[in-house]
XYZ file of C-alpha atoms in Angstrom:
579
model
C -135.037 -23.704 -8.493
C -134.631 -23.331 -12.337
C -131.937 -25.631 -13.973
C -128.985 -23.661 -14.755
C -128.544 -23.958 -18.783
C -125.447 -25.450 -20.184
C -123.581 -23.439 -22.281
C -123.404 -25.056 -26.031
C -120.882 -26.419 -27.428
C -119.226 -24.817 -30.295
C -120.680 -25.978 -33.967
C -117.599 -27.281 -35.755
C -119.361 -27.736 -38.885
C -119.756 -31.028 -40.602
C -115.620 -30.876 -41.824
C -114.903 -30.782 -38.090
C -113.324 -34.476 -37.920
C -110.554 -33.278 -40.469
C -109.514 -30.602 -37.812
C -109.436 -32.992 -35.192
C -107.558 -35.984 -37.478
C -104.806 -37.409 -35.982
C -100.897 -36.620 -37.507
C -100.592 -39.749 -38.287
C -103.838 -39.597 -40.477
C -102.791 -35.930 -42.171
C -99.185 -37.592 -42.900
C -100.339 -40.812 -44.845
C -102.892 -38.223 -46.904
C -100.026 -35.956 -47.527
C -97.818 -39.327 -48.378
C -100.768 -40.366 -50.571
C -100.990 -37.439 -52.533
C -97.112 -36.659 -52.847
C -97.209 -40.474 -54.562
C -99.826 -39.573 -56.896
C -97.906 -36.214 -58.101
C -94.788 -38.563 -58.295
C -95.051 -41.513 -59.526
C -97.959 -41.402 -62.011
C -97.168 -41.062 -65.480
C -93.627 -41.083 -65.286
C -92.911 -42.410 -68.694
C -93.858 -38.877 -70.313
C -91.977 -36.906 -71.005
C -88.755 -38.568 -72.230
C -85.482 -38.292 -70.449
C -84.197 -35.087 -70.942
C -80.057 -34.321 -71.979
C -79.371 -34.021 -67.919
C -81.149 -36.982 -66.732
C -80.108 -39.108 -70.308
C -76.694 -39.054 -68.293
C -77.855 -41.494 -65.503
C -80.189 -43.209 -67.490
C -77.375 -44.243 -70.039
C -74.500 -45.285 -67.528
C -76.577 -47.410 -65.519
C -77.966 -49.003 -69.214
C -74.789 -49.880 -69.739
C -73.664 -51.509 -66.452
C -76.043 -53.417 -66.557
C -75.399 -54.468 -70.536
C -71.935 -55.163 -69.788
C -71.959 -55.889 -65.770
C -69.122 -53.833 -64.684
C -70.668 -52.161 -61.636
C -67.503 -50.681 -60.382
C -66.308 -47.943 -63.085
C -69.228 -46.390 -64.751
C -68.893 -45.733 -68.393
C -70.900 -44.274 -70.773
C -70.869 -44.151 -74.667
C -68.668 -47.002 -74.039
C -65.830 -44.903 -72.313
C -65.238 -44.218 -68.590
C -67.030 -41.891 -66.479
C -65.898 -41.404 -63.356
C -67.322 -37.901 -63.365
C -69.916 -38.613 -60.027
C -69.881 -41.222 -57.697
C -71.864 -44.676 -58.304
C -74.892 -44.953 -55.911
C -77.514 -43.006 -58.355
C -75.960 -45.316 -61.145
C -76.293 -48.390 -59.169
C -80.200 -47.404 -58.053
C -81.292 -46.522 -61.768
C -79.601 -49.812 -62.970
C -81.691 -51.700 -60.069
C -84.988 -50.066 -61.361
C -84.078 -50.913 -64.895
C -83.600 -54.509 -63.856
C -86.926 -55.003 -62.112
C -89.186 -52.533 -64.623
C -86.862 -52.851 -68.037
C -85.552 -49.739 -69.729
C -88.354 -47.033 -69.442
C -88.403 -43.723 -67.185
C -90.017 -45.322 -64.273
C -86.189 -45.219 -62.691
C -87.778 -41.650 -61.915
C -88.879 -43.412 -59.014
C -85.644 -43.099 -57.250
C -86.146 -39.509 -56.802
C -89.902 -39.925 -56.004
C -89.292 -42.078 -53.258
C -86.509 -39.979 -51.672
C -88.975 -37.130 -51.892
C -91.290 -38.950 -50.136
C -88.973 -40.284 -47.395
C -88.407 -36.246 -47.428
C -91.854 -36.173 -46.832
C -91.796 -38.142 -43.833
C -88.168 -36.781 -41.882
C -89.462 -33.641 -42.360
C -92.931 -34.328 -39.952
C -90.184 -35.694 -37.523
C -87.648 -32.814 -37.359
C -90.772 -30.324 -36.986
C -92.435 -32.704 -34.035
C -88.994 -32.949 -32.327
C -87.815 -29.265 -32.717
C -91.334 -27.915 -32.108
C -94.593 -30.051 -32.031
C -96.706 -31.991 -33.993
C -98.262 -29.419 -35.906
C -94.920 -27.301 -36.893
C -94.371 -30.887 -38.228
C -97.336 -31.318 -40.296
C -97.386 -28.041 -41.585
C -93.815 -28.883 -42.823
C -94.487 -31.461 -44.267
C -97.380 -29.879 -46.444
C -94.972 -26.910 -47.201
C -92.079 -28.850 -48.335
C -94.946 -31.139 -50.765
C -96.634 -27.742 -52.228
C -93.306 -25.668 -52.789
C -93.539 -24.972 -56.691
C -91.207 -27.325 -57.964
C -91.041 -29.998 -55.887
C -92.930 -32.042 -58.165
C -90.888 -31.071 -60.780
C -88.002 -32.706 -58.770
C -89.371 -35.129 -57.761
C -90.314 -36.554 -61.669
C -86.712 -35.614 -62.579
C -83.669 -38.387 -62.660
C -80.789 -36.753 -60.885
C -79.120 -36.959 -57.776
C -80.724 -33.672 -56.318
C -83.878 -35.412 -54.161
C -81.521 -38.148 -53.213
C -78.338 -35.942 -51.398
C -81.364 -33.791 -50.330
C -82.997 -36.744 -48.415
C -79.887 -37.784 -46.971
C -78.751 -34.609 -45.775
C -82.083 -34.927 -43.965
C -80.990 -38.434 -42.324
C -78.143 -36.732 -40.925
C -79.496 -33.976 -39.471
C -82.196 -35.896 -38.059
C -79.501 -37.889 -36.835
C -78.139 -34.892 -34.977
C -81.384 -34.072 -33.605
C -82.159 -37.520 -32.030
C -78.574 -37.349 -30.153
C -78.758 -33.939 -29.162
C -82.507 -34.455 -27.366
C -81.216 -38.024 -25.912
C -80.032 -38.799 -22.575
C -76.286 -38.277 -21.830
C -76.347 -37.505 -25.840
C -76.521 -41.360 -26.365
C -78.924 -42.536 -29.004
C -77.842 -45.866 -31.483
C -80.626 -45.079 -33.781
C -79.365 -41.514 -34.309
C -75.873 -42.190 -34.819
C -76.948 -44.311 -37.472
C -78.508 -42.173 -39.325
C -76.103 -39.331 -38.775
C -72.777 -41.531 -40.243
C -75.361 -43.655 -42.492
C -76.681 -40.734 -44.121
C -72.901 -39.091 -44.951
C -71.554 -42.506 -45.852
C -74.655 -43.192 -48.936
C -74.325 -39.159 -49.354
C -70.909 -39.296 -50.065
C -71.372 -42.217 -52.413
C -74.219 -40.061 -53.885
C -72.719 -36.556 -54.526
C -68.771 -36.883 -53.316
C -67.470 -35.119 -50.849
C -70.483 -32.260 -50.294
C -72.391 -35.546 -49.048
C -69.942 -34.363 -45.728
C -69.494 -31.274 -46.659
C -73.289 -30.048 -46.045
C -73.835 -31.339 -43.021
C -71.468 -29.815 -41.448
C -71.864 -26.130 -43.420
C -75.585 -26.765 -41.716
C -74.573 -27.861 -37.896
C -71.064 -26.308 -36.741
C -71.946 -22.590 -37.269
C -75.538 -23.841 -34.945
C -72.684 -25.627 -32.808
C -70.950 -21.971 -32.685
C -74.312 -19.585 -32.210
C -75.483 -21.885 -29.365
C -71.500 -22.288 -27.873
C -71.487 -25.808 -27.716
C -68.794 -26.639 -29.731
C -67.333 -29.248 -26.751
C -70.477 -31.142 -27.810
C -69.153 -32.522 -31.205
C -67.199 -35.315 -28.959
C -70.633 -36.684 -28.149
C -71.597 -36.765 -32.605
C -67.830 -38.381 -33.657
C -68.322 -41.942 -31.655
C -66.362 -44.563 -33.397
C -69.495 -46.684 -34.351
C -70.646 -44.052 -36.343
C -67.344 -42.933 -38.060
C -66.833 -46.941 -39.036
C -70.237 -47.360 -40.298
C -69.018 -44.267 -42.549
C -66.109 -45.626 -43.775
C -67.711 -48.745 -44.552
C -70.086 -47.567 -46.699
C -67.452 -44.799 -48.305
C -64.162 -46.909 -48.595
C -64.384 -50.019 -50.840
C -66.052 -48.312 -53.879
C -63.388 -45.458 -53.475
C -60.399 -47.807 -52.594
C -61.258 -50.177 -55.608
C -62.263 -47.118 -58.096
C -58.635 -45.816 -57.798
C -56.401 -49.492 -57.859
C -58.745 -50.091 -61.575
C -58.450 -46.920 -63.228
C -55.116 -44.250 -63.358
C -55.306 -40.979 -62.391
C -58.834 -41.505 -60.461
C -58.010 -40.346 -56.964
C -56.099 -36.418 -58.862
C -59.485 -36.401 -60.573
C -61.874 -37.249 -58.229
C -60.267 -35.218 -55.065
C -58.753 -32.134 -56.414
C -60.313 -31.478 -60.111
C -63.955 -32.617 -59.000
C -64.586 -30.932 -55.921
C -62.082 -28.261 -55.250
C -61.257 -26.790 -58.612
C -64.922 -27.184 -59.640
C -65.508 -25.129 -56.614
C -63.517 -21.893 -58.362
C -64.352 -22.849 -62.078
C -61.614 -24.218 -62.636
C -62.230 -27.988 -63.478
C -61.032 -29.404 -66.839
C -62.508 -30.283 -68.870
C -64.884 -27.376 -68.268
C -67.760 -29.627 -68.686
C -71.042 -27.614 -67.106
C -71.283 -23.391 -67.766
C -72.163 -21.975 -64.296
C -75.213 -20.083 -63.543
C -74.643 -16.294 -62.566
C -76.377 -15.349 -59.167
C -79.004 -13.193 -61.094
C -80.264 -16.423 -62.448
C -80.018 -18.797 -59.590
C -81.699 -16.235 -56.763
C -84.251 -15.973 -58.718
C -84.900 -19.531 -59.877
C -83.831 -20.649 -56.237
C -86.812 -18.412 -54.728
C -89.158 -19.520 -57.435
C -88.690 -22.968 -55.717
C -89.800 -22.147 -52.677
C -92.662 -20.139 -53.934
C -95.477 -19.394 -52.473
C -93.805 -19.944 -48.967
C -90.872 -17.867 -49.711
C -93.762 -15.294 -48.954
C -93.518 -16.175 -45.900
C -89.945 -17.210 -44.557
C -88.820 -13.679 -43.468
C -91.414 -13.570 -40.796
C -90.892 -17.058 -40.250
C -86.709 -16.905 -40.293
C -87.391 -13.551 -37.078
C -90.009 -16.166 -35.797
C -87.028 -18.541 -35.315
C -84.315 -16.369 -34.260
C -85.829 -15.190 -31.410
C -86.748 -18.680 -30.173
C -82.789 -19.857 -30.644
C -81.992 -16.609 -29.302
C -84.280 -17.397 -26.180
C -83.942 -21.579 -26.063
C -80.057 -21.162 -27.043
C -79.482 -24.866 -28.259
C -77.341 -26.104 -31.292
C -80.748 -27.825 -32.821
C -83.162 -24.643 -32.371
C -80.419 -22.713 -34.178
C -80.094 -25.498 -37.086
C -82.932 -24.281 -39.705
C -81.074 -21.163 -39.840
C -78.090 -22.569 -40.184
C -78.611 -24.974 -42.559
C -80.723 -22.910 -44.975
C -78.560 -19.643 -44.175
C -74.875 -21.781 -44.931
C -75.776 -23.663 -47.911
C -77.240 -20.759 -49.244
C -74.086 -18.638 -48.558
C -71.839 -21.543 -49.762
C -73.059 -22.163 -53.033
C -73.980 -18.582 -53.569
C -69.675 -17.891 -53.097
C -68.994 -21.159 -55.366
C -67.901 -19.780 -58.920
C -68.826 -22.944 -60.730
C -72.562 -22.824 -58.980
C -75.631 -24.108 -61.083
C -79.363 -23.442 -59.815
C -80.169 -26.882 -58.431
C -77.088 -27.074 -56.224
C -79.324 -25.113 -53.685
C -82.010 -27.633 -53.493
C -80.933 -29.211 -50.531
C -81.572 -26.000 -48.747
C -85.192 -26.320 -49.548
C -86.325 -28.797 -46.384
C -85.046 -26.063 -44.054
C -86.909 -23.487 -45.423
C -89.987 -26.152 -44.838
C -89.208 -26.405 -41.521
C -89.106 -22.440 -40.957
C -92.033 -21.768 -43.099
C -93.903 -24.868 -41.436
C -93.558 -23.428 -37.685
C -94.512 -20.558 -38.651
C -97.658 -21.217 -40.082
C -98.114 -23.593 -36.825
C -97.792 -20.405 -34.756
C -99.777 -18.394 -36.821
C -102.818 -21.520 -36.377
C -102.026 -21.028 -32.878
C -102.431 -17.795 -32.018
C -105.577 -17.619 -34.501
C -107.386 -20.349 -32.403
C -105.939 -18.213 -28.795
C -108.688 -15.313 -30.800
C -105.568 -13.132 -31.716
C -106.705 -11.125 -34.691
C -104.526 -12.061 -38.214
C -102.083 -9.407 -38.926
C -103.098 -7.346 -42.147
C -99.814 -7.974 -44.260
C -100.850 -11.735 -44.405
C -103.390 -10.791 -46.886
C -100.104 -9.899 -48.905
C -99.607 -13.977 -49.678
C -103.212 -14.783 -51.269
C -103.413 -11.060 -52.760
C -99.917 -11.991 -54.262
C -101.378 -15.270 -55.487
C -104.524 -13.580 -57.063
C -102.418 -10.951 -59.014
C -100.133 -13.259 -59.825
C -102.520 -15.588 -61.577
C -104.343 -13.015 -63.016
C -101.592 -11.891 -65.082
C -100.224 -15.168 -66.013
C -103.516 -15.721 -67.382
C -103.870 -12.935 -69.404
C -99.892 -12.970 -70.525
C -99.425 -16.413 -71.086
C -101.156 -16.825 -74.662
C -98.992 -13.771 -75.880
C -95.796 -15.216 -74.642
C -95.902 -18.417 -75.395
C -96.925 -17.536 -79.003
C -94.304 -15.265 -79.276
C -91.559 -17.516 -78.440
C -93.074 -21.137 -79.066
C -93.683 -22.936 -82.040
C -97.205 -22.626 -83.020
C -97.914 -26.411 -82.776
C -95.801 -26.509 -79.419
C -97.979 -23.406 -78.043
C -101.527 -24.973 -79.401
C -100.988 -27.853 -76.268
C -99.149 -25.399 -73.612
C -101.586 -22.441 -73.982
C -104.494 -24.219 -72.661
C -102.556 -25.624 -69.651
C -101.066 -22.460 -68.932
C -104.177 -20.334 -68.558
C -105.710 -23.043 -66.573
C -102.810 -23.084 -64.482
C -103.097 -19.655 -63.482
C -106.310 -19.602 -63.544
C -106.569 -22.157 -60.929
C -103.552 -19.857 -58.725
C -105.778 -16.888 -59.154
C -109.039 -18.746 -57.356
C -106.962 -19.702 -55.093
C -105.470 -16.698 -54.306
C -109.257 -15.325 -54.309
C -110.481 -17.699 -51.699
C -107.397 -18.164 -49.502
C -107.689 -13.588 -49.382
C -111.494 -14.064 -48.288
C -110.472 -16.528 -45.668
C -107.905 -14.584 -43.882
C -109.877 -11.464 -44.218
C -112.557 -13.568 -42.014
C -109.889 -14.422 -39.901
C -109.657 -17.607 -40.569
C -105.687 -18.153 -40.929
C -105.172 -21.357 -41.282
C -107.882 -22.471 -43.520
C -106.418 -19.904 -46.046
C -103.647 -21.465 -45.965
C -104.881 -24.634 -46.492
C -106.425 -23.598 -50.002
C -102.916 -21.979 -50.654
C -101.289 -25.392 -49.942
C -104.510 -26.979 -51.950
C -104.105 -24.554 -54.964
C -100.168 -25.643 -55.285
C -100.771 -29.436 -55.368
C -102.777 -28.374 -58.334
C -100.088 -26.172 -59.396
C -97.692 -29.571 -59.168
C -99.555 -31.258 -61.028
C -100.187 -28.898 -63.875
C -96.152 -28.600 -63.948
C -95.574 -31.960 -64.141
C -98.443 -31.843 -67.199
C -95.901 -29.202 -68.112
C -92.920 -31.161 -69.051
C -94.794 -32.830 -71.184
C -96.210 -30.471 -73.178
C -92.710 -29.198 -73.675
C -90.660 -32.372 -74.903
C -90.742 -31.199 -78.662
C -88.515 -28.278 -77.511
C -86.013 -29.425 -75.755
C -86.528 -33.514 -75.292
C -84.230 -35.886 -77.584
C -86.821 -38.461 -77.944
C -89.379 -37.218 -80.031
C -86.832 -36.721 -82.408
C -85.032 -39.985 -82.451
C -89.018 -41.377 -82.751
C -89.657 -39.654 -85.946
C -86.224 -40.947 -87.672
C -86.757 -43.130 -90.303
C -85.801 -46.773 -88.853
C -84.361 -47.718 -92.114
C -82.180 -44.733 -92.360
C -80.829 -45.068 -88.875
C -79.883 -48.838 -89.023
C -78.031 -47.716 -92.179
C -76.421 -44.565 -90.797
C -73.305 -44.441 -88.735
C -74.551 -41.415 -85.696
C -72.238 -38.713 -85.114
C -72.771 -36.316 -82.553
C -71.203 -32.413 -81.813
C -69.742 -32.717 -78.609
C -69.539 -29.286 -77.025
C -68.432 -28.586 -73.699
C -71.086 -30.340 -72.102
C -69.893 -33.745 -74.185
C -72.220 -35.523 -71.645
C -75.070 -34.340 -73.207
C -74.780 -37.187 -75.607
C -75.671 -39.837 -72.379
C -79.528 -39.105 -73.940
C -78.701 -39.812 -77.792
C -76.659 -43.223 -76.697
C -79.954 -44.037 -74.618
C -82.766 -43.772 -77.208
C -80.916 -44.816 -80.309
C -78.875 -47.905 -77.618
C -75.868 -47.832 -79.575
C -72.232 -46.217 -79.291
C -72.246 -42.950 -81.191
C -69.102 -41.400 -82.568
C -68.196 -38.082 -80.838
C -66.545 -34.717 -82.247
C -63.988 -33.690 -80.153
C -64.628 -30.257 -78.575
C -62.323 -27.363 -79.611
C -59.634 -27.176 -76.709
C -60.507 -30.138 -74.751
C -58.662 -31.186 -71.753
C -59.548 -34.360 -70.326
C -59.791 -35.382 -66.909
C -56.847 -37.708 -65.735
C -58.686 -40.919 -65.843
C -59.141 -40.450 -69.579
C -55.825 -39.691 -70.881
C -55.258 -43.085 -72.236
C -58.574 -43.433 -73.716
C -58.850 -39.822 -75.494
C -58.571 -41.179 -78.784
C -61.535 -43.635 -78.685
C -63.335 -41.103 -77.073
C -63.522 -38.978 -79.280
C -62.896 -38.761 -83.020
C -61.110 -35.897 -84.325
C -63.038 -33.096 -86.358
C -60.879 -32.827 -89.492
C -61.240 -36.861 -89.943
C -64.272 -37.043 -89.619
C -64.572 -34.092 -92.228
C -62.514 -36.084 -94.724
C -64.884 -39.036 -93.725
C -68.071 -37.133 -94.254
C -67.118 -35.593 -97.333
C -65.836 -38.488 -98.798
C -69.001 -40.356 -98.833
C -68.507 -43.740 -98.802
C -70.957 -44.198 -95.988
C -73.905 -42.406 -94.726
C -73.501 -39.907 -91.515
C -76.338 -39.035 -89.570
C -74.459 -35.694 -87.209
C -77.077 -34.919 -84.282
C -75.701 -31.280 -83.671
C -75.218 -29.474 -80.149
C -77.934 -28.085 -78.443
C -76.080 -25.634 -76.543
C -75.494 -24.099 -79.769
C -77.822 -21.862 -82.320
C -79.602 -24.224 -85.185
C -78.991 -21.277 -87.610
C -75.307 -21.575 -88.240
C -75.120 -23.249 -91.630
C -71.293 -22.521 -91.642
C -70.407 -24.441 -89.008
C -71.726 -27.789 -90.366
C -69.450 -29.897 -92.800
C -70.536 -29.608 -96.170
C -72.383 -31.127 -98.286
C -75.360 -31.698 -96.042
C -78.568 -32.092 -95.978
C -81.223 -31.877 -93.169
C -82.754 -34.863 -92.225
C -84.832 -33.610 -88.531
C -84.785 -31.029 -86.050
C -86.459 -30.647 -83.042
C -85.462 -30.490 -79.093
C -83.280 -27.833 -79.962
C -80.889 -30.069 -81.777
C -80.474 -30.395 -86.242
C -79.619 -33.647 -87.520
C -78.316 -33.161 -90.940
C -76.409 -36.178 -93.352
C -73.911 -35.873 -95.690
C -75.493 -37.872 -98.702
C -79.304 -37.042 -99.745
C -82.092 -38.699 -98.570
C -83.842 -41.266 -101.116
């Protein structure tokens, strides 16, 4: 009788062990590589004029250890609430005063990092998790987030908490679970203290409409238990209650001019110019790129699976991306990077769908042809930014500016157009997920070159290169002025890097917030003084001008003058000359 032969088994190839790695193992790689993008090098480039804001009012809490009403250039601000503040402060403490209190928004993007694999394993399985996960990491500017000091990655991670929160109860027995009410109240309480009221707001734009879709609205009994509600208020209350006893006309300010007429552009003063929607669409899809590529297919993917499954939690991604998209899309005071916490959702929807399309590749299903659209896409894209970005950037850059971002920029693109080139040959093989893999691959590269990026562009719009090349001398003899416009927090940056109280111009038609109405005049000094002052000349002015405005408007600076500096879109001019 001759032996029957055994069939053989498949050759995986000598990278089979990555395929077969366990989650666990693909999450701390994907952890290890999200630190490296975040945290390394974080003292270049500078703080910019939004982040100086954050970095100066937690210098001076901690410089004058009043922890409960924020101030900056030696004035209240009660303009957000404390928590980012009180974290910066904390890094400053342990590291001194550099820009490693980045950090705080590199760590809540990598907590991201890590609720995201959760909510994809729990909704889906472990795959739509990791694939999440690697999404959310490789979306264009997450990096860039990531590396910036703002509130953004922090409400964005906490938003997360909550819904995770929501997920854990609605999957427990008898809709019980300690660990998820926890995080559901925990994460609105620090939210709140983050961003205000949208730190409640957003959860619940992201969960009732699911609540609706999936008609369990007589479910929200089993998400407002009293534990969770306390734990709220205790983390909410004190900072609030105590804010408002200390300083006048807080609770008007904080309530109806900071949230609600902010909402309709309507806040005084008007102290941020919203974005129109042809701006933020665009900018808002560039952060999702390359996945945005994918998320229609992936957001019909979805629908049909809530439409079939009919729960509140496999209708959330929609929801959640879908509402907050919708909200601030209707707000008339909108600016780009309200949308980020959106972001994670479109992770989650992008992530099971590339799980499903791994799936049904390994089940021998041949790839549908318009996925070649997302590495062609990727190849043309580069291709063109390499050959455009020289002529561009020397167009509109300073020559000495464009001499270091040329060479990044073409190697940039470069690197999106191999990518693009093998992730197309992949799929045309059939081999789905790999190709995605080497898009995911190609974008870590593409984070890092970003974050290279900011760098290379401090000298345009960066306060600290100038305030480096300022003569020491002159500056300890110089009383600083600076041109307050609209955005009069834009001087958080100047007060920062040159650590002293600057005086400020008041802003044509300014309207202070209530808090401030006793303290206007030390605020701010008024223009036709400080005229009289300048022109007078019995001491020397240094005026950093407004970098909202043109530097080519000779008229509008008080005369005599002479220019000391410019750079990072600013002038700074004086009104005796220079020895």
């Amino acid at each position: 009788m001759m032996a029957t032969k055994l069939p053989e088994k498949p050759r995986l190839g000598k990278w089979a062990h990555l395929a077969t790695a366990s989650p666990a193992a693909w999450l701390a790689t994907f952890c290890l590589l999200g630190a490296l993008l975040f945290f390394v090098g974080l003292e270049q480039p500078g703080f910019y004029d939004n982040e100086g804001r954050y970095a100066e009012v937690a210098r001076e809490m901690l410089l004058t250890g009043d922890w409960l009403t924020p101030h900056m250039n030696g004035e209240v601000f009660l303009n957000k609430p404390p928590l980012m503040f009180w974290l910066t402060a904390g890094v400053f403490r342990l590291a001194g005063f550099t820009e490693a209190a980045r950090s705080v928004s590199g760590l809540a993007t990598l907590f991201t990092l890590l609720l995201l694999y959760d909510l994809g394993r729990r909704l889906w399985k472990p795959a739509a998790g990791l694939w999440s996960t690697a999404i959310f990491l490789t979306m264009s500017l997450t990096t860039v987030e990531a590396r910036s000091l703002r509130p953004d990655a922090l409400l964005t991670v906490l938003l997360c908490l909550t819904l995770w929160g929501v997920v854990r109860i609605r999957q427990a027995e008898e809709r019980r679970d300690p660990v998820g009410m926890a995080a559901l109240w925990g994460g609105v309480g620090v939210a709140v203290m983050t961003k205000g009221l949208l730190g409640l707001a957003l959860p619940v734009l992201a969960f009732a409409p699911a609540l609706l879709l999936a008609r369990e609205t007589g479910e929200v009994r089993y998400y407002l238990r009293w534990p969770g509600l306390l734990l709220a208020a205790a983390l909410v209350l004190p900072w609030h209650l105590a804010a408002g006893v200390v300083n006048e006309g807080f609770w008007w300010d904080y309530v109806v001019n900071q949230h609600f007429l902010v909402f309709f552009d309507r806040k005084f003063p008007r102290d941020h110019i919203p974005h129109p929607l042809w701006f933020t669409w665009p900018v808002f899809t560039a952060r999702l790129f390359p996945w945005v590529l994918l998320l229609p297919a992936a957001w019909l993917l979805q629908v049909r699976h809530a439409r079939a499954a009919g729960t509140a939690v496999d209708w959330l991604p929609l929801t959640w991306f879908g509402a907050i998209f919708l909200f601030f899309s209707s707000a008339m005071g909108r600016l780009e990077h309200h949308f980020i916490p959106a972001v994670p959702a479109a992770a989650l929807l992008v992530g099971n769908y590339c799980a499903h399309l791994q799936e049904k590749a390994a089940g021998g299903h041949p790839p549908q042809r318009w996925l070649l659209f997302l590495p062609g896409s990727l190849l043309l894209l580069g291709a063109l930014g390499f050959t455009a970005a020289p002529v561009l950037l020397n167009s509109y850059v300073p020559s000495e500016v464009a001499g270091t971002m040329t060479p990044l920029a073409r190697f940039t693109m470069a690197a999106v157009a191999l990518g693009g080139l093998f992730s197309l040959a992949l799929v045309l093989r059939g081999k789905i997920a790999a190709g995605l893999v080497v898009v995911a691959g190609t974008f870590l590269v593409f984070g890092a070159c970003a974050a290279r990026g900011l760098s290379a562009a401090e000298p345009l719009v960066g306060a600290r290169p100038l305030i480096r090349g300022l003569d020491p001398a002159l500056l300890a003899e110089s009383e600083i002025a600076y041109e307050a416009g609209e955005e009069y927090q834009q001087c958080g940056v100047l007060d920062y890097y040159l650590q002293r109280k600057i005086l400020l111009l008041e802003p044509p038609g300014f309207i202070p917030p209530t808090y401030l109405k006793r303290d206007i005049s030390r605020l701010f000094v008024k223009r036709d003084r400080f005229q009289q002052d300048w022109t007078h000349g019995d001491r020397r002015y240094l005026l950093f001008t407004d970098p909202q405005k043109p530097l080519d408007r000779p008229g509008d600076f008080p005369q005599p003058y002479y220019e000391v500096a410019r750079g990072g879109g600013r002038i700074v001019i004086t009104n005796l000359p220079l020895r």
